[in-house]
Amino acid sequence: MGGVNFFHFSFAGAGIEISITISVLATVLLGMRNGLIIAITCLFTLITIGICFVFGVLDVNPGMPDTTTNPISWVTAAAIFSLLTGSLIVSSGRLQGYLIKSLESLRYKTAELKEANKNLTQEIKQREIAEIKLKQSEVQFKTLFEIAPDAIYLTDLEGTLLNGNRAAEALIGNSREAFI
């Protein structure tokens, strides 16, 4: 019954839900320290209201149950509020800390990936330039090979003819396809 009294009659009927919500929101938005300060303030307000009801400083409305003036009800309500709000604040604070660490890790990994992407992009550009230069070099070599006035033969390690230029064809007297 004390828990019910606490949920319905604290803060002039506004309910404990508002206090818990404010404390948890303060923790999420402002940090665990501020959430605990607000929760302690709400707890002291709850205790003050309970004391005022118990000693008759605040009037009990006709619709309120007799437990409103019972000190045990208010002690129970304060204990429930402390346990519930404390656990919510601590878990919210821990979750917030975990999320911040995860976000920092994500930012670090993102920076690493951006750097790796930049390096890969540079490497791709360097390879493209190298391929263009290689093709230009091949064209120059083929042109020099074909128009050279001297006979040039290309062989493998066993001595098999692989290719020859026009001067080599003229020297042998056969087409390139015949001696390759």
PDB file of C-alpha atoms in Angstrom:
ATOM      1  CA  MET A   1       0.000   0.000   0.000  1.00  0.00           C
ATOM      2  CA  GLY A   2       2.943   2.341   0.677  1.00  0.00           C
ATOM      3  CA  GLY A   3       4.112   2.016  -2.942  1.00  0.00           C
ATOM      4  CA  VAL A   4       0.628   2.850  -4.180  1.00  0.00           C
ATOM      5  CA  ASN A   5       0.499   5.865  -1.850  1.00  0.00           C
ATOM      6  CA  PHE A   6       3.838   7.029  -3.198  1.00  0.00           C
ATOM      7  CA  PHE A   7       2.821   6.709  -6.824  1.00  0.00           C
ATOM      8  CA  HIS A   8      -0.445   8.570  -6.427  1.00  0.00           C
ATOM      9  CA  PHE A   9      -0.003  11.207  -3.761  1.00  0.00           C
ATOM     10  CA  SER A  10       3.520  12.536  -3.836  1.00  0.00           C
ATOM     11  CA  PHE A  11       4.025  16.061  -5.091  1.00  0.00           C
ATOM     12  CA  ALA A  12       0.405  16.999  -4.479  1.00  0.00           C
ATOM     13  CA  GLY A  13      -0.958  14.211  -6.685  1.00  0.00           C
ATOM     14  CA  ALA A  14       1.442  14.632  -9.632  1.00  0.00           C
ATOM     15  CA  GLY A  15       2.913  11.170  -9.018  1.00  0.00           C
ATOM     16  CA  ILE A  16       6.318   9.667  -8.787  1.00  0.00           C
ATOM     17  CA  GLU A  17       6.379   9.062 -12.510  1.00  0.00           C
ATOM     18  CA  ILE A  18       7.231  12.691 -13.179  1.00  0.00           C
ATOM     19  CA  SER A  19      10.115  12.649 -10.693  1.00  0.00           C
ATOM     20  CA  ILE A  20      11.577   9.476 -12.154  1.00  0.00           C
ATOM     21  CA  THR A  21      11.172  10.758 -15.704  1.00  0.00           C
ATOM     22  CA  ILE A  22      12.833  14.083 -14.902  1.00  0.00           C
ATOM     23  CA  SER A  23      15.719  12.350 -13.144  1.00  0.00           C
ATOM     24  CA  VAL A  24      16.344   9.915 -15.986  1.00  0.00           C
ATOM     25  CA  LEU A  25      16.043  12.631 -18.652  1.00  0.00           C
ATOM     26  CA  ALA A  26      18.488  14.789 -16.716  1.00  0.00           C
ATOM     27  CA  THR A  27      20.895  11.859 -16.632  1.00  0.00           C
ATOM     28  CA  VAL A  28      20.615  11.266 -20.357  1.00  0.00           C
ATOM     29  CA  LEU A  29      20.802  14.920 -21.353  1.00  0.00           C
ATOM     30  CA  LEU A  30      23.060  16.391 -18.676  1.00  0.00           C
ATOM     31  CA  GLY A  31      25.059  13.451 -17.349  1.00  0.00           C
ATOM     32  CA  MET A  32      24.878  11.095 -14.384  1.00  0.00           C
ATOM     33  CA  ARG A  33      25.966  13.689 -11.812  1.00  0.00           C
ATOM     34  CA  ASN A  34      23.129  16.077 -12.682  1.00  0.00           C
ATOM     35  CA  GLY A  35      20.638  13.216 -12.800  1.00  0.00           C
ATOM     36  CA  LEU A  36      21.656  12.166  -9.295  1.00  0.00           C
ATOM     37  CA  ILE A  37      21.382  15.745  -8.013  1.00  0.00           C
ATOM     38  CA  ILE A  38      17.847  16.035  -9.388  1.00  0.00           C
ATOM     39  CA  ALA A  39      16.910  12.603  -8.021  1.00  0.00           C
ATOM     40  CA  ILE A  40      18.189  13.547  -4.549  1.00  0.00           C
ATOM     41  CA  THR A  41      16.253  16.820  -4.744  1.00  0.00           C
ATOM     42  CA  CYS A  42      13.096  14.911  -5.681  1.00  0.00           C
ATOM     43  CA  LEU A  43      13.711  12.461  -2.833  1.00  0.00           C
ATOM     44  CA  PHE A  44      14.067  15.275  -0.291  1.00  0.00           C
ATOM     45  CA  THR A  45      10.891  16.867  -1.673  1.00  0.00           C
ATOM     46  CA  LEU A  46       9.089  13.547  -1.316  1.00  0.00           C
ATOM     47  CA  ILE A  47      10.314  13.147   2.263  1.00  0.00           C
ATOM     48  CA  THR A  48       9.292  16.725   3.069  1.00  0.00           C
ATOM     49  CA  ILE A  49       5.795  16.166   1.674  1.00  0.00           C
ATOM     50  CA  GLY A  50       5.532  12.926   3.639  1.00  0.00           C
ATOM     51  CA  ILE A  51       6.584  14.643   6.855  1.00  0.00           C
ATOM     52  CA  CYS A  52       4.098  17.435   6.229  1.00  0.00           C
ATOM     53  CA  PHE A  53       1.269  14.935   5.712  1.00  0.00           C
ATOM     54  CA  VAL A  54       2.239  12.865   8.765  1.00  0.00           C
ATOM     55  CA  PHE A  55       2.405  15.900  11.094  1.00  0.00           C
ATOM     56  CA  GLY A  56      -0.689  17.549   9.686  1.00  0.00           C
ATOM     57  CA  VAL A  57       0.999  20.532   8.029  1.00  0.00           C
ATOM     58  CA  LEU A  58      -0.668  19.502   4.743  1.00  0.00           C
ATOM     59  CA  ASP A  59      -4.326  18.620   4.755  1.00  0.00           C
ATOM     60  CA  VAL A  60      -5.472  15.232   3.603  1.00  0.00           C
ATOM     61  CA  ASN A  61      -8.189  15.534   0.970  1.00  0.00           C
ATOM     62  CA  PRO A  62     -11.315  13.458   1.537  1.00  0.00           C
ATOM     63  CA  GLY A  63     -10.497  11.258  -1.480  1.00  0.00           C
ATOM     64  CA  MET A  64      -7.059  10.278  -0.159  1.00  0.00           C
ATOM     65  CA  PRO A  65      -6.696   7.019   1.762  1.00  0.00           C
ATOM     66  CA  ASP A  66      -5.673   6.956   5.409  1.00  0.00           C
ATOM     67  CA  THR A  67      -2.191   5.746   4.419  1.00  0.00           C
ATOM     68  CA  THR A  68      -1.326   9.322   3.422  1.00  0.00           C
ATOM     69  CA  THR A  69      -0.678  10.127   7.090  1.00  0.00           C
ATOM     70  CA  ASN A  70       1.099   6.821   7.822  1.00  0.00           C
ATOM     71  CA  PRO A  71       4.902   7.297   8.166  1.00  0.00           C
ATOM     72  CA  ILE A  72       5.578   3.719   6.990  1.00  0.00           C
ATOM     73  CA  SER A  73       3.865   4.504   3.682  1.00  0.00           C
ATOM     74  CA  TRP A  74       6.181   7.436   3.098  1.00  0.00           C
ATOM     75  CA  VAL A  75       9.308   5.500   4.112  1.00  0.00           C
ATOM     76  CA  THR A  76       8.298   2.722   1.729  1.00  0.00           C
ATOM     77  CA  ALA A  77       7.591   5.264  -1.008  1.00  0.00           C
ATOM     78  CA  ALA A  78      10.968   6.936  -0.480  1.00  0.00           C
ATOM     79  CA  ALA A  79      12.741   3.561  -0.583  1.00  0.00           C
ATOM     80  CA  ILE A  80      10.958   2.530  -3.783  1.00  0.00           C
ATOM     81  CA  PHE A  81      11.724   5.897  -5.369  1.00  0.00           C
ATOM     82  CA  SER A  82      15.394   5.665  -4.356  1.00  0.00           C
ATOM     83  CA  LEU A  83      15.858   2.135  -5.649  1.00  0.00           C
ATOM     84  CA  LEU A  84      13.939   2.609  -8.878  1.00  0.00           C
ATOM     85  CA  THR A  85      15.344   6.016  -9.750  1.00  0.00           C
ATOM     86  CA  GLY A  86      18.857   5.090  -8.674  1.00  0.00           C
ATOM     87  CA  SER A  87      18.910   1.975 -10.814  1.00  0.00           C
ATOM     88  CA  LEU A  88      17.476   3.861 -13.796  1.00  0.00           C
ATOM     89  CA  ILE A  89      20.006   6.662 -13.415  1.00  0.00           C
ATOM     90  CA  VAL A  90      22.941   4.295 -13.066  1.00  0.00           C
ATOM     91  CA  SER A  91      21.839   2.153 -16.011  1.00  0.00           C
ATOM     92  CA  SER A  92      21.152   5.258 -18.123  1.00  0.00           C
ATOM     93  CA  GLY A  93      24.533   6.681 -17.172  1.00  0.00           C
ATOM     94  CA  ARG A  94      26.287   3.424 -18.000  1.00  0.00           C
ATOM     95  CA  LEU A  95      24.442   3.175 -21.300  1.00  0.00           C
ATOM     96  CA  GLN A  96      25.388   6.755 -22.089  1.00  0.00           C
ATOM     97  CA  GLY A  97      29.037   6.006 -21.272  1.00  0.00           C
ATOM     98  CA  TYR A  98      28.964   2.903 -23.454  1.00  0.00           C
ATOM     99  CA  LEU A  99      27.393   4.843 -26.326  1.00  0.00           C
ATOM    100  CA  ILE A 100      29.990   7.604 -26.027  1.00  0.00           C
ATOM    101  CA  LYS A 101      32.824   5.066 -26.123  1.00  0.00           C
ATOM    102  CA  SER A 102      31.206   3.334 -29.092  1.00  0.00           C
ATOM    103  CA  LEU A 103      30.827   6.655 -30.884  1.00  0.00           C
ATOM    104  CA  GLU A 104      34.485   7.518 -30.235  1.00  0.00           C
ATOM    105  CA  SER A 105      35.521   4.107 -31.543  1.00  0.00           C
ATOM    106  CA  LEU A 106      33.316   4.595 -34.590  1.00  0.00           C
ATOM    107  CA  ARG A 107      34.865   8.012 -35.274  1.00  0.00           C
ATOM    108  CA  TYR A 108      38.355   6.539 -34.953  1.00  0.00           C
ATOM    109  CA  LYS A 109      37.510   3.658 -37.309  1.00  0.00           C
ATOM    110  CA  THR A 110      35.902   6.091 -39.760  1.00  0.00           C
ATOM    111  CA  ALA A 111      39.072   8.207 -39.772  1.00  0.00           C
ATOM    112  CA  GLU A 112      41.148   5.066 -40.378  1.00  0.00           C
ATOM    113  CA  LEU A 113      38.884   4.044 -43.267  1.00  0.00           C
ATOM    114  CA  LYS A 114      39.051   7.528 -44.800  1.00  0.00           C
ATOM    115  CA  GLU A 115      42.848   7.419 -44.633  1.00  0.00           C
ATOM    116  CA  ALA A 116      42.929   3.917 -46.143  1.00  0.00           C
ATOM    117  CA  ASN A 117      40.519   5.023 -48.881  1.00  0.00           C
ATOM    118  CA  LYS A 118      42.704   8.054 -49.625  1.00  0.00           C
ATOM    119  CA  ASN A 119      45.792   5.826 -49.850  1.00  0.00           C
ATOM    120  CA  LEU A 120      44.002   3.334 -52.108  1.00  0.00           C
ATOM    121  CA  THR A 121      42.792   6.135 -54.370  1.00  0.00           C
ATOM    122  CA  GLN A 122      46.355   7.429 -54.680  1.00  0.00           C
ATOM    123  CA  GLU A 123      47.645   3.932 -55.381  1.00  0.00           C
ATOM    124  CA  ILE A 124      45.011   3.405 -58.079  1.00  0.00           C
ATOM    125  CA  LYS A 125      45.963   6.702 -59.739  1.00  0.00           C
ATOM    126  CA  GLN A 126      49.663   5.756 -59.598  1.00  0.00           C
ATOM    127  CA  ARG A 127      48.907   2.363 -61.162  1.00  0.00           C
ATOM    128  CA  GLU A 128      46.809   3.979 -63.898  1.00  0.00           C
ATOM    129  CA  ILE A 129      49.670   6.357 -64.674  1.00  0.00           C
ATOM    130  CA  ALA A 130      52.120   3.438 -64.672  1.00  0.00           C
ATOM    131  CA  GLU A 131      49.855   1.473 -67.059  1.00  0.00           C
ATOM    132  CA  ILE A 132      49.653   4.441 -69.435  1.00  0.00           C
ATOM    133  CA  LYS A 133      53.450   4.825 -69.366  1.00  0.00           C
ATOM    134  CA  LEU A 134      53.898   1.070 -69.893  1.00  0.00           C
ATOM    135  CA  LYS A 135      51.601   1.130 -72.924  1.00  0.00           C
ATOM    136  CA  GLN A 136      53.475   4.138 -74.325  1.00  0.00           C
ATOM    137  CA  SER A 137      56.759   2.314 -73.747  1.00  0.00           C
ATOM    138  CA  GLU A 138      55.425  -0.821 -75.478  1.00  0.00           C
ATOM    139  CA  VAL A 139      54.311   1.232 -78.474  1.00  0.00           C
ATOM    140  CA  GLN A 140      57.730   2.919 -78.647  1.00  0.00           C
ATOM    141  CA  PHE A 141      59.538  -0.434 -78.342  1.00  0.00           C
ATOM    142  CA  LYS A 142      57.354  -2.054 -81.015  1.00  0.00           C
ATOM    143  CA  THR A 143      57.856   0.893 -83.338  1.00  0.00           C
ATOM    144  CA  LEU A 144      61.645   0.835 -82.849  1.00  0.00           C
ATOM    145  CA  PHE A 145      61.659  -2.967 -83.183  1.00  0.00           C
ATOM    146  CA  GLU A 146      59.737  -2.893 -86.466  1.00  0.00           C
ATOM    147  CA  ILE A 147      61.539   0.005 -88.183  1.00  0.00           C
ATOM    148  CA  ALA A 148      65.071  -0.848 -87.044  1.00  0.00           C
ATOM    149  CA  PRO A 149      67.366  -1.290 -90.075  1.00  0.00           C
ATOM    150  CA  ASP A 150      69.180  -4.173 -88.352  1.00  0.00           C
ATOM    151  CA  ALA A 151      67.736  -7.666 -88.077  1.00  0.00           C
ATOM    152  CA  ILE A 152      66.440  -8.297 -84.538  1.00  0.00           C
ATOM    153  CA  TYR A 153      65.385 -11.715 -83.275  1.00  0.00           C
ATOM    154  CA  LEU A 154      63.721 -12.529 -79.957  1.00  0.00           C
ATOM    155  CA  THR A 155      64.340 -16.010 -78.568  1.00  0.00           C
ATOM    156  CA  ASP A 156      63.482 -17.884 -75.393  1.00  0.00           C
ATOM    157  CA  LEU A 157      66.066 -19.549 -73.126  1.00  0.00           C
ATOM    158  CA  GLU A 158      66.113 -22.709 -75.295  1.00  0.00           C
ATOM    159  CA  GLY A 159      66.917 -20.696 -78.430  1.00  0.00           C
ATOM    160  CA  THR A 160      63.491 -20.950 -80.033  1.00  0.00           C
ATOM    161  CA  LEU A 161      62.665 -17.929 -82.193  1.00  0.00           C
ATOM    162  CA  LEU A 162      59.756 -15.994 -80.761  1.00  0.00           C
ATOM    163  CA  ASN A 163      59.691 -12.921 -82.970  1.00  0.00           C
ATOM    164  CA  GLY A 164      61.668 -10.946 -85.506  1.00  0.00           C
ATOM    165  CA  ASN A 165      61.443  -7.594 -87.218  1.00  0.00           C
ATOM    166  CA  ARG A 166      61.146  -6.748 -90.936  1.00  0.00           C
ATOM    167  CA  ALA A 167      64.902  -6.658 -91.380  1.00  0.00           C
ATOM    168  CA  ALA A 168      65.061 -10.213 -89.955  1.00  0.00           C
ATOM    169  CA  GLU A 169      62.415 -11.332 -92.485  1.00  0.00           C
ATOM    170  CA  ALA A 170      64.440  -9.837 -95.314  1.00  0.00           C
ATOM    171  CA  LEU A 171      67.649 -11.458 -94.051  1.00  0.00           C
ATOM    172  CA  ILE A 172      66.066 -14.938 -93.767  1.00  0.00           C
ATOM    173  CA  GLY A 173      63.949 -14.537 -96.856  1.00  0.00           C
ATOM    174  CA  ASN A 174      60.774 -15.788 -95.180  1.00  0.00           C
ATOM    175  CA  SER A 175      57.861 -14.173 -93.455  1.00  0.00           C
ATOM    176  CA  ARG A 176      57.861 -13.798 -89.707  1.00  0.00           C
ATOM    177  CA  GLU A 177      55.193 -16.512 -89.368  1.00  0.00           C
ATOM    178  CA  ALA A 178      57.409 -19.018 -91.156  1.00  0.00           C
ATOM    179  CA  PHE A 179      60.382 -18.746 -88.791  1.00  0.00           C
ATOM    180  CA  ILE A 180      58.423 -18.350 -85.556  1.00  0.00           C
TER     181      ILE A 180
END
